[in-house]
Amino acid sequence: MQHSHDHGHHHGEGQTEGRLWISIGLNLMITLAEFIGGIISGSLSLLSDALHNLNDTASLGISLVARKISKKDANRRKTFGYQRAEIVGAFINLITLVIIALFLIKEGIERFYNPQPIDGTVMFVVAIVGLLGNVITAVLLHRSSKENINLRSAYIHIMSDAFSSVGVIIAGVLILYYQLYIIDTILTLIIAGYILWHSYYMLRQTINILMESTPANIEIPEVRKAMAMVDGVLDIHHMHVWRLDEQNILLESHVVIDEENMNQMEPIKKSLKEVLSSNFHIHHSTLEFEFEPCEEHAESPCN
């Protein structure tokens, strides 16, 4: 039974990586088309979309590399393994998105004071090609994006670029029929704002994991209270709860029991781990048992 589960897991992994490779190829083609189209048409929003798309390609590449690294086994130097590689990948993706958004804002403001003529037809056709490529990529990554923050950051890149392409198509029509060149600048600033808005929330989540913050859905007093209710436990203190990655929550804590219950230490530990697993989805915990609170000793590790 276990064997069939593992086979299905690896099959899913292979599918995800295959989709990532296809997405990288598609985005490289879109980037090239939009870059050439942007130069020919003189459209800043199309060039900004090409730049955004180039970053999409890089982000998908980072996601693929990070995914492969994260599956490496633990070793003497990396005792927790490489699971955080995907968090680091997401962090790099999001930082580059912020830099691109700020660059687009600068370029958009400069273009506002120095408007340029734009070929609406080229802009429109290239944006249609870009949109099709982004929609196909988004469909390929949609299911996988629910798995972790690394793939979700790549998916956000693609979705924001799809919205950008829709905007560029509308702008192309307005320029083609009404010569509203200002719409190109306005659209560039909207794209940049959209990127910043999404990046802010995901960066906060990524940084919280890297800073080993307590997960938002876990309250330390509630965990301590639930652990203290286990028979034989006198006190819980020196508790730390953090995320290794999106899926794995870790805990360490000191547990005070009566010295007379020394022979009950293993059953108590088992009960505590069951409480942590069933109530808080904490499946990896390190518990240090004491017979008196360590705060009472000045040289104790608690101080």
Short mmCIF file of C-alpha atoms in Angstrom, two decimals:
data_model
loop_
_atom_site.label_atom_id
_atom_site.label_comp_id
_atom_site.label_asym_id
_atom_site.label_seq_id
_atom_site.Cartn_x
_atom_site.Cartn_y
_atom_site.Cartn_z
CA MET A 1 0.00 0.00 0.00
CA GLN A 2 2.85 2.34 0.93
CA HIS A 3 4.55 1.58 -2.36
CA SER A 4 1.56 2.69 -4.43
CA HIS A 5 1.32 5.95 -2.48
CA ASP A 6 4.97 6.78 -3.15
CA HIS A 7 4.57 5.94 -6.84
CA GLY A 8 1.63 8.36 -7.12
CA HIS A 9 3.62 11.03 -5.27
CA HIS A 10 6.62 10.74 -7.61
CA HIS A 11 4.30 10.71 -10.64
CA GLY A 12 2.78 14.00 -9.42
CA GLU A 13 6.27 15.45 -8.88
CA GLY A 14 7.26 14.49 -12.44
CA GLN A 15 4.10 16.10 -13.86
CA THR A 16 4.78 19.34 -11.98
CA GLU A 17 8.38 19.51 -13.19
CA GLY A 18 7.29 18.73 -16.77
CA ARG A 19 4.76 21.56 -16.64
CA LEU A 20 7.42 23.90 -15.30
CA TRP A 21 9.71 23.07 -18.25
CA ILE A 22 6.88 23.71 -20.77
CA SER A 23 6.05 26.98 -18.98
CA ILE A 24 9.69 28.13 -19.18
CA GLY A 25 9.76 27.46 -22.96
CA LEU A 26 6.47 29.29 -23.52
CA ASN A 27 7.57 32.33 -21.51
CA LEU A 28 10.86 32.62 -23.36
CA MET A 29 8.96 32.79 -26.65
CA ILE A 30 6.50 35.37 -25.27
CA THR A 31 9.39 37.50 -23.91
CA LEU A 32 11.13 37.53 -27.29
CA ALA A 33 7.89 38.40 -29.15
CA GLU A 34 6.99 41.22 -26.73
CA PHE A 35 10.52 42.64 -26.67
CA ILE A 36 10.69 42.85 -30.47
CA GLY A 37 7.08 44.12 -30.61
CA GLY A 38 7.79 46.75 -27.95
CA ILE A 39 10.80 48.13 -29.86
CA ILE A 40 8.93 48.18 -33.19
CA SER A 41 5.76 49.76 -31.76
CA GLY A 42 7.46 52.08 -29.24
CA SER A 43 5.14 50.81 -26.48
CA LEU A 44 6.55 51.11 -22.94
CA SER A 45 3.80 48.90 -21.52
CA LEU A 46 4.67 46.16 -24.04
CA LEU A 47 8.38 46.45 -23.17
CA SER A 48 7.48 46.41 -19.47
CA ASP A 49 5.40 43.29 -20.11
CA ALA A 50 8.41 41.73 -21.89
CA LEU A 51 10.64 42.58 -18.92
CA HIS A 52 8.02 41.18 -16.57
CA ASN A 53 7.83 38.05 -18.72
CA LEU A 54 11.61 37.63 -18.68
CA ASN A 55 11.39 37.73 -14.90
CA ASP A 56 8.57 35.16 -15.09
CA THR A 57 10.90 32.85 -17.00
CA ALA A 58 13.64 33.37 -14.40
CA SER A 59 11.13 32.80 -11.58
CA LEU A 60 9.98 29.53 -13.15
CA GLY A 61 13.62 28.48 -13.51
CA ILE A 62 14.28 29.35 -9.85
CA SER A 63 11.15 27.41 -8.85
CA LEU A 64 12.33 24.37 -10.79
CA VAL A 65 15.86 24.47 -9.33
CA ALA A 66 14.54 25.11 -5.80
CA ARG A 67 12.10 22.22 -6.16
CA LYS A 68 14.88 19.84 -7.16
CA ILE A 69 17.17 21.04 -4.33
CA SER A 70 14.38 20.74 -1.72
CA LYS A 71 14.08 16.99 -2.44
CA LYS A 72 17.72 16.30 -1.54
CA ASP A 73 18.22 14.22 1.61
CA ALA A 74 19.48 15.60 4.91
CA ASN A 75 23.21 15.35 5.61
CA ARG A 76 25.69 16.21 8.35
CA ARG A 77 25.70 19.89 7.39
CA LYS A 78 21.99 20.23 6.50
CA THR A 79 20.38 18.15 9.25
CA PHE A 80 16.88 19.39 8.33
CA GLY A 81 17.55 18.68 4.67
CA TYR A 82 16.95 21.24 1.91
CA GLN A 83 13.22 21.86 2.34
CA ARG A 84 13.71 25.60 2.80
CA ALA A 85 15.19 25.89 -0.70
CA GLU A 86 11.68 26.53 -2.06
CA ILE A 87 11.13 29.34 0.48
CA VAL A 88 14.44 30.92 -0.55
CA GLY A 89 13.38 30.54 -4.22
CA ALA A 90 10.09 32.30 -3.51
CA PHE A 91 11.94 35.10 -1.67
CA ILE A 92 14.29 35.69 -4.65
CA ASN A 93 11.32 35.70 -7.07
CA LEU A 94 9.40 38.24 -5.01
CA ILE A 95 12.37 40.57 -4.50
CA THR A 96 13.02 40.66 -8.27
CA LEU A 97 9.31 41.41 -8.83
CA VAL A 98 9.50 44.41 -6.48
CA ILE A 99 12.63 45.72 -8.26
CA ILE A 100 10.90 45.38 -11.66
CA ALA A 101 7.76 47.14 -10.37
CA LEU A 102 9.82 50.10 -9.08
CA PHE A 103 11.69 50.28 -12.40
CA LEU A 104 8.38 50.34 -14.31
CA ILE A 105 7.07 53.17 -12.09
CA LYS A 106 10.20 55.22 -12.84
CA GLU A 107 9.92 54.58 -16.59
CA GLY A 108 6.17 55.32 -16.56
CA ILE A 109 6.65 58.69 -14.84
CA GLU A 110 9.42 59.64 -17.32
CA ARG A 111 7.20 58.66 -20.27
CA PHE A 112 4.36 60.75 -18.79
CA TYR A 113 6.47 63.91 -19.19
CA ASN A 114 7.93 62.80 -22.52
CA PRO A 115 5.16 60.98 -24.49
CA GLN A 116 6.20 58.91 -27.51
CA PRO A 117 4.22 57.84 -30.63
CA ILE A 118 3.12 54.18 -30.45
CA ASP A 119 2.08 51.67 -33.15
CA GLY A 120 -1.22 50.34 -31.77
CA THR A 121 -1.54 47.50 -34.32
CA VAL A 122 1.80 45.86 -33.43
CA MET A 123 1.08 46.42 -29.75
CA PHE A 124 -2.34 44.74 -30.07
CA VAL A 125 -1.16 41.67 -32.03
CA VAL A 126 1.86 40.98 -29.81
CA ALA A 127 -0.23 41.39 -26.65
CA ILE A 128 -2.71 38.77 -27.98
CA VAL A 129 0.19 36.33 -28.44
CA GLY A 130 1.44 37.14 -24.93
CA LEU A 131 -1.99 36.62 -23.40
CA LEU A 132 -2.41 33.18 -25.05
CA GLY A 133 0.99 32.07 -23.79
CA ASN A 134 0.27 33.31 -20.26
CA VAL A 135 -3.15 31.64 -20.12
CA ILE A 136 -1.65 28.28 -21.21
CA THR A 137 1.12 28.64 -18.58
CA ALA A 138 -1.38 29.58 -15.86
CA VAL A 139 -3.54 26.52 -16.66
CA LEU A 140 -0.44 24.30 -16.49
CA LEU A 141 0.62 25.67 -13.09
CA HIS A 142 -2.79 26.21 -11.44
CA ARG A 143 -2.99 22.88 -9.58
CA SER A 144 0.68 22.84 -8.59
CA SER A 145 0.46 26.42 -7.27
CA LYS A 146 -1.71 25.20 -4.37
CA GLU A 147 1.15 22.99 -3.10
CA ASN A 148 3.61 25.59 -1.81
CA ILE A 149 4.66 29.23 -1.74
CA ASN A 150 7.48 28.69 -4.23
CA LEU A 151 5.15 27.54 -7.03
CA ARG A 152 2.52 30.07 -5.91
CA SER A 153 5.02 32.93 -6.34
CA ALA A 154 5.73 31.70 -9.90
CA TYR A 155 1.97 31.40 -10.54
CA ILE A 156 1.42 34.98 -9.30
CA HIS A 157 4.09 36.12 -11.78
CA ILE A 158 2.19 34.44 -14.63
CA MET A 159 -1.24 35.69 -13.56
CA SER A 160 -0.04 39.27 -13.18
CA ASP A 161 1.47 39.04 -16.64
CA ALA A 162 -1.80 37.70 -18.09
CA PHE A 163 -3.63 40.71 -16.63
CA SER A 164 -0.90 42.95 -18.04
CA SER A 165 -1.48 41.46 -21.50
CA VAL A 166 -5.22 42.13 -21.26
CA GLY A 167 -4.43 45.74 -20.36
CA VAL A 168 -1.98 46.06 -23.25
CA ILE A 169 -4.65 44.72 -25.66
CA ILE A 170 -7.15 47.35 -24.44
CA ALA A 171 -4.46 50.04 -24.64
CA GLY A 172 -3.60 48.92 -28.20
CA VAL A 173 -7.22 49.35 -29.28
CA LEU A 174 -7.49 52.82 -27.64
CA ILE A 175 -4.23 53.93 -29.28
CA LEU A 176 -5.23 52.45 -32.65
CA TYR A 177 -8.64 54.13 -32.81
CA TYR A 178 -8.33 57.20 -30.53
CA GLN A 179 -4.55 57.93 -30.38
CA LEU A 180 -4.73 57.88 -26.56
CA TYR A 181 -0.98 57.45 -26.08
CA ILE A 182 -1.25 58.39 -22.39
CA ILE A 183 -3.04 55.07 -21.76
CA ASP A 184 0.30 53.27 -22.29
CA THR A 185 1.84 55.17 -19.36
CA ILE A 186 -1.22 54.74 -17.14
CA LEU A 187 -1.26 51.00 -17.87
CA THR A 188 2.45 50.67 -17.04
CA LEU A 189 1.83 52.27 -13.61
CA ILE A 190 -1.20 50.01 -12.99
CA ILE A 191 0.86 46.89 -13.83
CA ALA A 192 3.61 48.05 -11.44
CA GLY A 193 1.10 48.72 -8.65
CA TYR A 194 -0.51 45.31 -9.12
CA ILE A 195 2.89 43.59 -8.89
CA LEU A 196 3.81 45.50 -5.70
CA TRP A 197 0.46 44.74 -4.06
CA HIS A 198 0.76 40.99 -4.59
CA SER A 199 4.46 40.87 -3.74
CA TYR A 200 3.97 42.63 -0.39
CA TYR A 201 1.68 39.96 1.08
CA MET A 202 3.71 37.02 -0.17
CA LEU A 203 7.00 38.60 0.92
CA ARG A 204 5.59 39.01 4.43
CA GLN A 205 4.68 35.32 4.53
CA THR A 206 8.08 34.25 3.15
CA ILE A 207 10.05 36.46 5.56
CA ASN A 208 8.01 35.15 8.51
CA ILE A 209 9.08 31.59 7.64
CA LEU A 210 12.73 32.58 7.14
CA MET A 211 12.68 34.51 10.46
CA GLU A 212 11.25 31.41 12.20
CA SER A 213 8.18 33.33 13.39
CA THR A 214 5.37 31.48 15.13
CA PRO A 215 2.77 30.51 12.47
CA ALA A 216 -0.20 32.89 12.33
CA ASN A 217 -2.69 30.07 13.03
CA ILE A 218 -0.98 29.00 16.27
CA GLU A 219 -1.30 30.75 19.64
CA ILE A 220 1.47 29.81 22.10
CA PRO A 221 -0.78 30.16 25.23
CA GLU A 222 -3.29 27.71 23.67
CA VAL A 223 -0.57 25.18 22.89
CA ARG A 224 0.86 25.52 26.40
CA LYS A 225 -2.61 25.11 27.95
CA ALA A 226 -3.37 21.96 25.91
CA MET A 227 0.01 20.41 26.82
CA ALA A 228 -0.42 21.29 30.53
CA MET A 229 -3.71 19.34 30.59
CA VAL A 230 -1.90 16.04 29.90
CA ASP A 231 -1.82 13.83 33.02
CA GLY A 232 1.49 14.08 34.87
CA VAL A 233 2.52 17.46 33.41
CA LEU A 234 3.13 20.14 36.07
CA ASP A 235 4.42 22.98 33.91
CA ILE A 236 5.29 23.92 30.32
CA HIS A 237 7.82 26.67 29.56
CA HIS A 238 10.71 27.76 27.27
CA MET A 239 8.50 27.04 24.24
CA HIS A 240 9.37 27.83 20.63
CA VAL A 241 7.13 27.14 17.62
CA TRP A 242 8.24 27.86 14.05
CA ARG A 243 7.90 26.68 10.45
CA LEU A 244 10.61 24.74 8.65
CA ASP A 245 8.69 25.35 5.40
CA GLU A 246 5.04 25.77 4.45
CA GLN A 247 4.02 22.25 5.48
CA ASN A 248 6.17 21.46 8.53
CA ILE A 249 5.68 23.13 11.92
CA LEU A 250 8.30 22.45 14.61
CA LEU A 251 8.15 22.85 18.39
CA GLU A 252 10.59 22.67 21.27
CA SER A 253 9.62 22.99 24.91
CA HIS A 254 10.63 22.19 28.48
CA VAL A 255 8.19 19.95 30.39
CA VAL A 256 8.14 19.74 34.19
CA ILE A 257 6.92 16.48 35.77
CA ASP A 258 7.05 15.08 39.32
CA GLU A 259 10.22 13.10 40.07
CA GLU A 260 8.01 10.26 41.30
CA ASN A 261 6.63 9.98 37.72
CA MET A 262 10.05 9.38 36.19
CA ASN A 263 9.02 5.92 35.01
CA GLN A 264 5.99 7.52 33.28
CA MET A 265 8.14 9.86 31.17
CA GLU A 266 7.68 7.96 27.88
CA PRO A 267 3.86 7.63 28.17
CA ILE A 268 3.64 11.34 29.06
CA LYS A 269 5.83 12.24 26.07
CA LYS A 270 3.68 10.09 23.79
CA SER A 271 0.49 11.81 25.05
CA LEU A 272 2.02 15.27 24.55
CA LYS A 273 3.04 14.44 20.98
CA GLU A 274 -0.46 13.14 20.22
CA VAL A 275 -1.98 16.40 21.53
CA LEU A 276 0.43 18.48 19.42
CA SER A 277 -0.22 16.42 16.30
CA SER A 278 -4.02 16.17 16.51
CA ASN A 279 -4.78 19.67 17.87
CA PHE A 280 -2.12 21.82 16.19
CA HIS A 281 -0.72 19.73 13.28
CA ILE A 282 2.74 19.84 14.89
CA HIS A 283 4.34 16.53 13.93
CA HIS A 284 7.94 17.29 14.91
CA SER A 285 8.54 18.23 18.54
CA THR A 286 11.54 18.17 20.88
CA LEU A 287 10.57 17.91 24.56
CA GLU A 288 13.04 18.35 27.42
CA PHE A 289 11.82 16.88 30.72
CA GLU A 290 12.66 18.43 34.13
CA PHE A 291 11.68 17.78 37.74
CA GLU A 292 11.69 21.48 38.67
CA PRO A 293 11.36 24.60 36.48
CA CYS A 294 14.76 25.52 35.07
CA GLU A 295 14.06 29.24 35.67
CA GLU A 296 14.87 28.61 39.33
CA HIS A 297 18.56 28.16 38.48
CA ALA A 298 20.55 31.22 37.37
CA GLU A 299 22.87 29.10 35.19
CA SER A 300 19.99 27.25 33.50
CA PRO A 301 19.52 27.17 29.67
CA CYS A 302 16.21 29.04 30.12
CA ASN A 303 18.16 32.14 31.12
#
